[in-house]
Amino acid sequence: MRLRDATPADAGAIVALLIATKESSVPELTDDHDRDARFWTDRWHRYLAEGSRAEMSRGDGFAILAEADGRLVGFAAYHHTSRHGADAELESIYVTKEAQGRGVGTGLLRTVAARLSADGSASLCVGYDSRNPYKRFYAKHGAVEVNPHWAVWRDLPALSRAAYPTRS
Ligand SMILES: CC(C)(COP(=O)(O)OP(=O)(O)OC[C@H]1O[C@@H](n2cnc3c(N)ncnc32)[C@H](O)[C@@H]1OP(=O)(O)O)[C@@H](O)C(=O)NCCC(=O)NCCS
């Protein structure tokens, strides 16, 4: 697996992965708006070119892509924020249904934690749908729920160093 930084030109591939992964992983939480590839490609292009416009964002935006045999198998996106008293927000983390459960998501999360630690960030928040069964990924990696829709890691250097068991 190879990790690389996304550029705005990757927006279309990110959105294709997002839509396919939502439809296969959480179909019960996927609606027509989630499937609007043009809307989301514009949104992701702007995120990567101009930065996040999310509430309390500090106006930057990054994504790390995971590729295997030249194919995109996952990505994680983040920006700096002051939401929930954290230094950064994990905007999204997705791994294709076929590649899930093999450590790709853990590798992406640890890389985000390492990048943020290196720039002096100490904490990371993440928002999610409380019905999403995949939210256990965050708890497994030590995020603490601050309410039913948000969790926070308060020690990013520890997250970047931690080793976690994953299914083979
Ligand atoms: C969440 C996600 C990014 C994790 O990436 P991954 O490569 O599958 O994760 P890893 O192999 O590194 O780690 C495995 C962990 O992921 C989570 N996970 C993987 N497959 C899962 C599934 N089918 N159901 C629930 N959680 C799952 C679990 O926490 C699992 O560890 P556990 O079984 O010990 O609890 C990925 O599974 C995904 O894209 N899910 C769907 C998209 C999504 O809902 N993303 C937002 C999460 S709220």
PDB file of N, CA, C and O and ligand atoms in Angstrom, residues 21-22 25-26 75 92-97 99-108 126-129 132-138 140-141 165-167, ligand 1:
ATOM      1  N   THR A  21     -18.457   3.363  -1.288  1.00  0.00           N
ATOM      2  CA  THR A  21     -18.248   2.831   0.065  1.00  0.00           C
ATOM      3  C   THR A  21     -19.479   3.037   0.934  1.00  0.00           C
ATOM      4  O   THR A  21     -19.884   2.144   1.689  1.00  0.00           O
ATOM      5  N   LYS A  22     -20.111   4.194   0.813  1.00  0.00           N
ATOM      6  CA  LYS A  22     -21.350   4.416   1.585  1.00  0.00           C
ATOM      7  C   LYS A  22     -22.425   3.425   1.159  1.00  0.00           C
ATOM      8  O   LYS A  22     -23.100   2.829   2.000  1.00  0.00           O
ATOM      9  N   SER A  25     -21.407  -0.083   2.451  1.00  0.00           N
ATOM     10  CA  SER A  25     -21.136  -0.262   3.886  1.00  0.00           C
ATOM     11  C   SER A  25     -22.315   0.165   4.757  1.00  0.00           C
ATOM     12  O   SER A  25     -22.629  -0.510   5.738  1.00  0.00           O
ATOM     13  N   VAL A  26     -22.916   1.304   4.430  1.00  0.00           N
ATOM     14  CA  VAL A  26     -24.021   1.821   5.252  1.00  0.00           C
ATOM     15  C   VAL A  26     -25.189   2.256   4.348  1.00  0.00           C
ATOM     16  O   VAL A  26     -25.572   3.430   4.337  1.00  0.00           O
ATOM     17  N   PHE A  75      -9.107   6.864   1.888  1.00  0.00           N
ATOM     18  CA  PHE A  75      -8.561   8.202   2.089  1.00  0.00           C
ATOM     19  C   PHE A  75      -8.979   8.704   3.463  1.00  0.00           C
ATOM     20  O   PHE A  75      -9.956   8.221   4.060  1.00  0.00           O
ATOM     21  N   SER A  92     -13.198  13.185   7.152  1.00  0.00           N
ATOM     22  CA  SER A  92     -13.699  11.922   6.591  1.00  0.00           C
ATOM     23  C   SER A  92     -12.618  10.871   6.666  1.00  0.00           C
ATOM     24  O   SER A  92     -11.428  11.190   6.538  1.00  0.00           O
ATOM     25  N   ILE A  93     -13.048   9.618   6.837  1.00  0.00           N
ATOM     26  CA  ILE A  93     -12.130   8.492   6.636  1.00  0.00           C
ATOM     27  C   ILE A  93     -12.942   7.358   6.034  1.00  0.00           C
ATOM     28  O   ILE A  93     -13.960   6.954   6.595  1.00  0.00           O
ATOM     29  N   TYR A  94     -12.514   6.894   4.859  1.00  0.00           N
ATOM     30  CA  TYR A  94     -13.238   5.852   4.126  1.00  0.00           C
ATOM     31  C   TYR A  94     -12.262   4.872   3.504  1.00  0.00           C
ATOM     32  O   TYR A  94     -11.246   5.272   2.940  1.00  0.00           O
ATOM     33  N   VAL A  95     -12.617   3.598   3.598  1.00  0.00           N
ATOM     34  CA  VAL A  95     -11.859   2.525   2.951  1.00  0.00           C
ATOM     35  C   VAL A  95     -12.868   1.689   2.178  1.00  0.00           C
ATOM     36  O   VAL A  95     -13.956   1.377   2.714  1.00  0.00           O
ATOM     37  N   THR A  96     -12.559   1.324   0.948  1.00  0.00           N
ATOM     38  CA  THR A  96     -13.518   0.553   0.140  1.00  0.00           C
ATOM     39  C   THR A  96     -13.938  -0.706   0.890  1.00  0.00           C
ATOM     40  O   THR A  96     -13.152  -1.289   1.642  1.00  0.00           O
ATOM     41  N   LYS A  97     -15.160  -1.154   0.637  1.00  0.00           N
ATOM     42  CA  LYS A  97     -15.695  -2.332   1.335  1.00  0.00           C
ATOM     43  C   LYS A  97     -14.739  -3.526   1.183  1.00  0.00           C
ATOM     44  O   LYS A  97     -14.487  -4.254   2.143  1.00  0.00           O
ATOM     45  N   ALA A  99     -11.558  -3.581   0.828  1.00  0.00           N
ATOM     46  CA  ALA A  99     -10.262  -3.447   1.519  1.00  0.00           C
ATOM     47  C   ALA A  99     -10.413  -3.264   3.026  1.00  0.00           C
ATOM     48  O   ALA A  99      -9.411  -3.142   3.735  1.00  0.00           O
ATOM     49  N   GLN A 100     -11.642  -3.229   3.529  1.00  0.00           N
ATOM     50  CA  GLN A 100     -11.840  -2.982   4.964  1.00  0.00           C
ATOM     51  C   GLN A 100     -11.340  -4.149   5.818  1.00  0.00           C
ATOM     52  O   GLN A 100     -11.301  -5.289   5.377  1.00  0.00           O
ATOM     53  N   GLY A 101     -11.000  -3.826   7.062  1.00  0.00           N
ATOM     54  CA  GLY A 101     -10.622  -4.852   8.031  1.00  0.00           C
ATOM     55  C   GLY A 101      -9.202  -5.369   7.870  1.00  0.00           C
ATOM     56  O   GLY A 101      -8.831  -6.377   8.458  1.00  0.00           O
ATOM     57  N   ARG A 102      -8.380  -4.663   7.080  1.00  0.00           N
ATOM     58  CA  ARG A 102      -6.994  -5.116   6.872  1.00  0.00           C
ATOM     59  C   ARG A 102      -5.972  -4.078   7.309  1.00  0.00           C
ATOM     60  O   ARG A 102      -4.807  -4.135   6.899  1.00  0.00           O
ATOM     61  N   GLY A 103      -6.406  -3.090   8.070  1.00  0.00           N
ATOM     62  CA  GLY A 103      -5.455  -2.129   8.617  1.00  0.00           C
ATOM     63  C   GLY A 103      -5.271  -0.855   7.808  1.00  0.00           C
ATOM     64  O   GLY A 103      -4.502   0.020   8.212  1.00  0.00           O
ATOM     65  N   VAL A 104      -5.972  -0.721   6.671  1.00  0.00           N
ATOM     66  CA  VAL A 104      -5.794   0.495   5.852  1.00  0.00           C
ATOM     67  C   VAL A 104      -6.277   1.725   6.627  1.00  0.00           C
ATOM     68  O   VAL A 104      -5.584   2.754   6.701  1.00  0.00           O
ATOM     69  N   GLY A 105      -7.456   1.615   7.236  1.00  0.00           N
ATOM     70  CA  GLY A 105      -8.002   2.749   7.995  1.00  0.00           C
ATOM     71  C   GLY A 105      -7.097   3.126   9.156  1.00  0.00           C
ATOM     72  O   GLY A 105      -6.861   4.314   9.410  1.00  0.00           O
ATOM     73  N   THR A 106      -6.575   2.115   9.846  1.00  0.00           N
ATOM     74  CA  THR A 106      -5.661   2.384  10.964  1.00  0.00           C
ATOM     75  C   THR A 106      -4.410   3.103  10.466  1.00  0.00           C
ATOM     76  O   THR A 106      -3.952   4.067  11.094  1.00  0.00           O
ATOM     77  N   GLY A 107      -3.874   2.675   9.344  1.00  0.00           N
ATOM     78  CA  GLY A 107      -2.691   3.332   8.779  1.00  0.00           C
ATOM     79  C   GLY A 107      -2.973   4.779   8.421  1.00  0.00           C
ATOM     80  O   GLY A 107      -2.150   5.672   8.679  1.00  0.00           O
ATOM     81  N   LEU A 108      -4.134   5.034   7.844  1.00  0.00           N
ATOM     82  CA  LEU A 108      -4.499   6.413   7.484  1.00  0.00           C
ATOM     83  C   LEU A 108      -4.658   7.267   8.743  1.00  0.00           C
ATOM     84  O   LEU A 108      -4.152   8.394   8.807  1.00  0.00           O
ATOM     85  N   VAL A 126     -13.848  14.274  15.750  1.00  0.00           N
ATOM     86  CA  VAL A 126     -14.490  13.650  14.593  1.00  0.00           C
ATOM     87  C   VAL A 126     -15.997  13.610  14.845  1.00  0.00           C
ATOM     88  O   VAL A 126     -16.449  13.294  15.942  1.00  0.00           O
ATOM     89  N   GLY A 127     -16.759  13.947  13.806  1.00  0.00           N
ATOM     90  CA  GLY A 127     -18.217  13.895  13.893  1.00  0.00           C
ATOM     91  C   GLY A 127     -18.738  12.714  13.098  1.00  0.00           C
ATOM     92  O   GLY A 127     -18.105  12.277  12.131  1.00  0.00           O
ATOM     93  N   TYR A 128     -19.882  12.159  13.506  1.00  0.00           N
ATOM     94  CA  TYR A 128     -20.432  10.986  12.810  1.00  0.00           C
ATOM     95  C   TYR A 128     -21.916  10.864  13.110  1.00  0.00           C
ATOM     96  O   TYR A 128     -22.443  11.488  14.040  1.00  0.00           O
ATOM     97  N   ASP A 129     -22.565  10.035  12.313  1.00  0.00           N
ATOM     98  CA  ASP A 129     -23.959   9.682  12.546  1.00  0.00           C
ATOM     99  C   ASP A 129     -23.976   8.653  13.668  1.00  0.00           C
ATOM    100  O   ASP A 129     -23.316   7.612  13.557  1.00  0.00           O
ATOM    101  N   ASN A 132     -24.235   4.974  12.872  1.00  0.00           N
ATOM    102  CA  ASN A 132     -23.246   4.301  12.022  1.00  0.00           C
ATOM    103  C   ASN A 132     -22.469   3.241  12.824  1.00  0.00           C
ATOM    104  O   ASN A 132     -21.749   3.577  13.766  1.00  0.00           O
ATOM    105  N   PRO A 133     -22.602   1.955  12.463  1.00  0.00           N
ATOM    106  CA  PRO A 133     -21.908   0.919  13.233  1.00  0.00           C
ATOM    107  C   PRO A 133     -20.384   1.044  13.168  1.00  0.00           C
ATOM    108  O   PRO A 133     -19.681   0.534  14.050  1.00  0.00           O
ATOM    109  N   TYR A 134     -19.873   1.731  12.136  1.00  0.00           N
ATOM    110  CA  TYR A 134     -18.422   1.891  11.999  1.00  0.00           C
ATOM    111  C   TYR A 134     -17.844   2.873  13.012  1.00  0.00           C
ATOM    112  O   TYR A 134     -16.627   3.011  13.102  1.00  0.00           O
ATOM    113  N   LYS A 135     -18.687   3.547  13.783  1.00  0.00           N
ATOM    114  CA  LYS A 135     -18.146   4.497  14.776  1.00  0.00           C
ATOM    115  C   LYS A 135     -17.281   3.771  15.797  1.00  0.00           C
ATOM    116  O   LYS A 135     -16.467   4.383  16.478  1.00  0.00           O
ATOM    117  N   ARG A 136     -17.415   2.459  15.890  1.00  0.00           N
ATOM    118  CA  ARG A 136     -16.583   1.728  16.854  1.00  0.00           C
ATOM    119  C   ARG A 136     -15.100   1.796  16.484  1.00  0.00           C
ATOM    120  O   ARG A 136     -14.233   1.568  17.319  1.00  0.00           O
ATOM    121  N   PHE A 137     -14.815   2.100  15.202  1.00  0.00           N
ATOM    122  CA  PHE A 137     -13.422   2.302  14.773  1.00  0.00           C
ATOM    123  C   PHE A 137     -12.777   3.416  15.599  1.00  0.00           C
ATOM    124  O   PHE A 137     -11.616   3.309  16.015  1.00  0.00           O
ATOM    125  N   TYR A 138     -13.507   4.483  15.860  1.00  0.00           N
ATOM    126  CA  TYR A 138     -12.957   5.613  16.615  1.00  0.00           C
ATOM    127  C   TYR A 138     -12.733   5.223  18.074  1.00  0.00           C
ATOM    128  O   TYR A 138     -11.695   5.545  18.657  1.00  0.00           O
ATOM    129  N   LYS A 140     -12.277   2.241  19.247  1.00  0.00           N
ATOM    130  CA  LYS A 140     -11.177   1.267  19.291  1.00  0.00           C
ATOM    131  C   LYS A 140      -9.821   1.972  19.348  1.00  0.00           C
ATOM    132  O   LYS A 140      -8.894   1.503  19.997  1.00  0.00           O
ATOM    133  N   HIS A 141      -9.744   3.105  18.650  1.00  0.00           N
ATOM    134  CA  HIS A 141      -8.484   3.849  18.603  1.00  0.00           C
ATOM    135  C   HIS A 141      -8.389   4.929  19.677  1.00  0.00           C
ATOM    136  O   HIS A 141      -7.546   5.815  19.592  1.00  0.00           O
ATOM    137  N   PRO A 165      -4.272  -4.242  17.198  1.00  0.00           N
ATOM    138  CA  PRO A 165      -4.530  -5.484  16.476  1.00  0.00           C
ATOM    139  C   PRO A 165      -5.621  -5.267  15.424  1.00  0.00           C
ATOM    140  O   PRO A 165      -6.580  -4.556  15.683  1.00  0.00           O
ATOM    141  N   THR A 166      -5.431  -5.818  14.247  1.00  0.00           N
ATOM    142  CA  THR A 166      -6.483  -5.776  13.228  1.00  0.00           C
ATOM    143  C   THR A 166      -6.731  -7.187  12.736  1.00  0.00           C
ATOM    144  O   THR A 166      -5.862  -8.042  12.847  1.00  0.00           O
ATOM    145  N   ARG A 167      -7.945  -7.389  12.193  1.00  0.00           N
ATOM    146  CA  ARG A 167      -8.250  -8.711  11.669  1.00  0.00           C
ATOM    147  C   ARG A 167      -7.368  -8.998  10.462  1.00  0.00           C
ATOM    148  O   ARG A 167      -7.046  -8.111   9.709  1.00  0.00           O
TER     149      ARG A 167
HETATM  150  C1  LIG B   1     -14.205   2.896   9.388  1.00  0.00           C
HETATM  151  C2  LIG B   1     -13.151   2.540   8.326  1.00  0.00           C
HETATM  152  C3  LIG B   1     -12.513   3.811   7.766  1.00  0.00           C
HETATM  153  C4  LIG B   1     -12.045   1.698   9.000  1.00  0.00           C
HETATM  154  O1  LIG B   1     -11.093   1.328   8.028  1.00  0.00           O
HETATM  155  P1  LIG B   1     -10.593  -0.224   7.940  1.00  0.00           P
HETATM  156  O2  LIG B   1      -9.461  -0.291   7.008  1.00  0.00           O
HETATM  157  O3  LIG B   1     -11.789  -1.077   7.685  1.00  0.00           O
HETATM  158  O4  LIG B   1     -10.120  -0.433   9.467  1.00  0.00           O
HETATM  159  P2  LIG B   1      -8.926  -1.332  10.037  1.00  0.00           P
HETATM  160  O5  LIG B   1      -8.821  -2.592   9.267  1.00  0.00           O
HETATM  161  O6  LIG B   1      -7.721  -0.487  10.192  1.00  0.00           O
HETATM  162  O7  LIG B   1      -9.483  -1.601  11.501  1.00  0.00           O
HETATM  163  C5  LIG B   1     -10.560  -2.488  11.682  1.00  0.00           C
HETATM  164  C6  LIG B   1     -11.616  -1.771  12.495  1.00  0.00           C
HETATM  165  O8  LIG B   1     -12.477  -0.960  11.652  1.00  0.00           O
HETATM  166  C7  LIG B   1     -13.849  -1.087  12.084  1.00  0.00           C
HETATM  167  N1  LIG B   1     -14.580  -1.881  11.094  1.00  0.00           N
HETATM  168  C8  LIG B   1     -14.068  -2.517   9.998  1.00  0.00           C
HETATM  169  N2  LIG B   1     -15.075  -3.157   9.344  1.00  0.00           N
HETATM  170  C9  LIG B   1     -16.199  -2.922  10.066  1.00  0.00           C
HETATM  171  C10 LIG B   1     -17.561  -3.309   9.905  1.00  0.00           C
HETATM  172  N3  LIG B   1     -17.983  -4.078   8.870  1.00  0.00           N
HETATM  173  N4  LIG B   1     -18.472  -2.874  10.817  1.00  0.00           N
HETATM  174  C11 LIG B   1     -18.096  -2.085  11.858  1.00  0.00           C
HETATM  175  N5  LIG B   1     -16.805  -1.676  12.062  1.00  0.00           N
HETATM  176  C12 LIG B   1     -15.892  -2.109  11.173  1.00  0.00           C
HETATM  177  C13 LIG B   1     -13.777  -1.876  13.393  1.00  0.00           C
HETATM  178  O9  LIG B   1     -13.565  -0.956  14.471  1.00  0.00           O
HETATM  179  C14 LIG B   1     -12.547  -2.737  13.189  1.00  0.00           C
HETATM  180  O10 LIG B   1     -11.940  -3.192  14.382  1.00  0.00           O
HETATM  181  P3  LIG B   1     -12.720  -4.172  15.389  1.00  0.00           P
HETATM  182  O11 LIG B   1     -13.427  -5.171  14.541  1.00  0.00           O
HETATM  183  O12 LIG B   1     -11.635  -4.711  16.253  1.00  0.00           O
HETATM  184  O13 LIG B   1     -13.672  -3.240  16.148  1.00  0.00           O
HETATM  185  C15 LIG B   1     -13.750   1.699   7.160  1.00  0.00           C
HETATM  186  O14 LIG B   1     -14.204   0.450   7.661  1.00  0.00           O
HETATM  187  C16 LIG B   1     -14.875   2.387   6.428  1.00  0.00           C
HETATM  188  O15 LIG B   1     -14.619   3.071   5.452  1.00  0.00           O
HETATM  189  N6  LIG B   1     -16.154   2.207   6.845  1.00  0.00           N
HETATM  190  C17 LIG B   1     -17.297   2.702   6.119  1.00  0.00           C
HETATM  191  C18 LIG B   1     -17.300   4.186   5.977  1.00  0.00           C
HETATM  192  C19 LIG B   1     -17.666   4.936   7.231  1.00  0.00           C
HETATM  193  O16 LIG B   1     -18.754   4.772   7.760  1.00  0.00           O
HETATM  194  N7  LIG B   1     -16.742   5.818   7.644  1.00  0.00           N
HETATM  195  C20 LIG B   1     -16.998   6.674   8.761  1.00  0.00           C
HETATM  196  C21 LIG B   1     -16.885   5.951  10.066  1.00  0.00           C
HETATM  197  S1  LIG B   1     -18.073   6.543  11.264  1.00  0.00           S
END
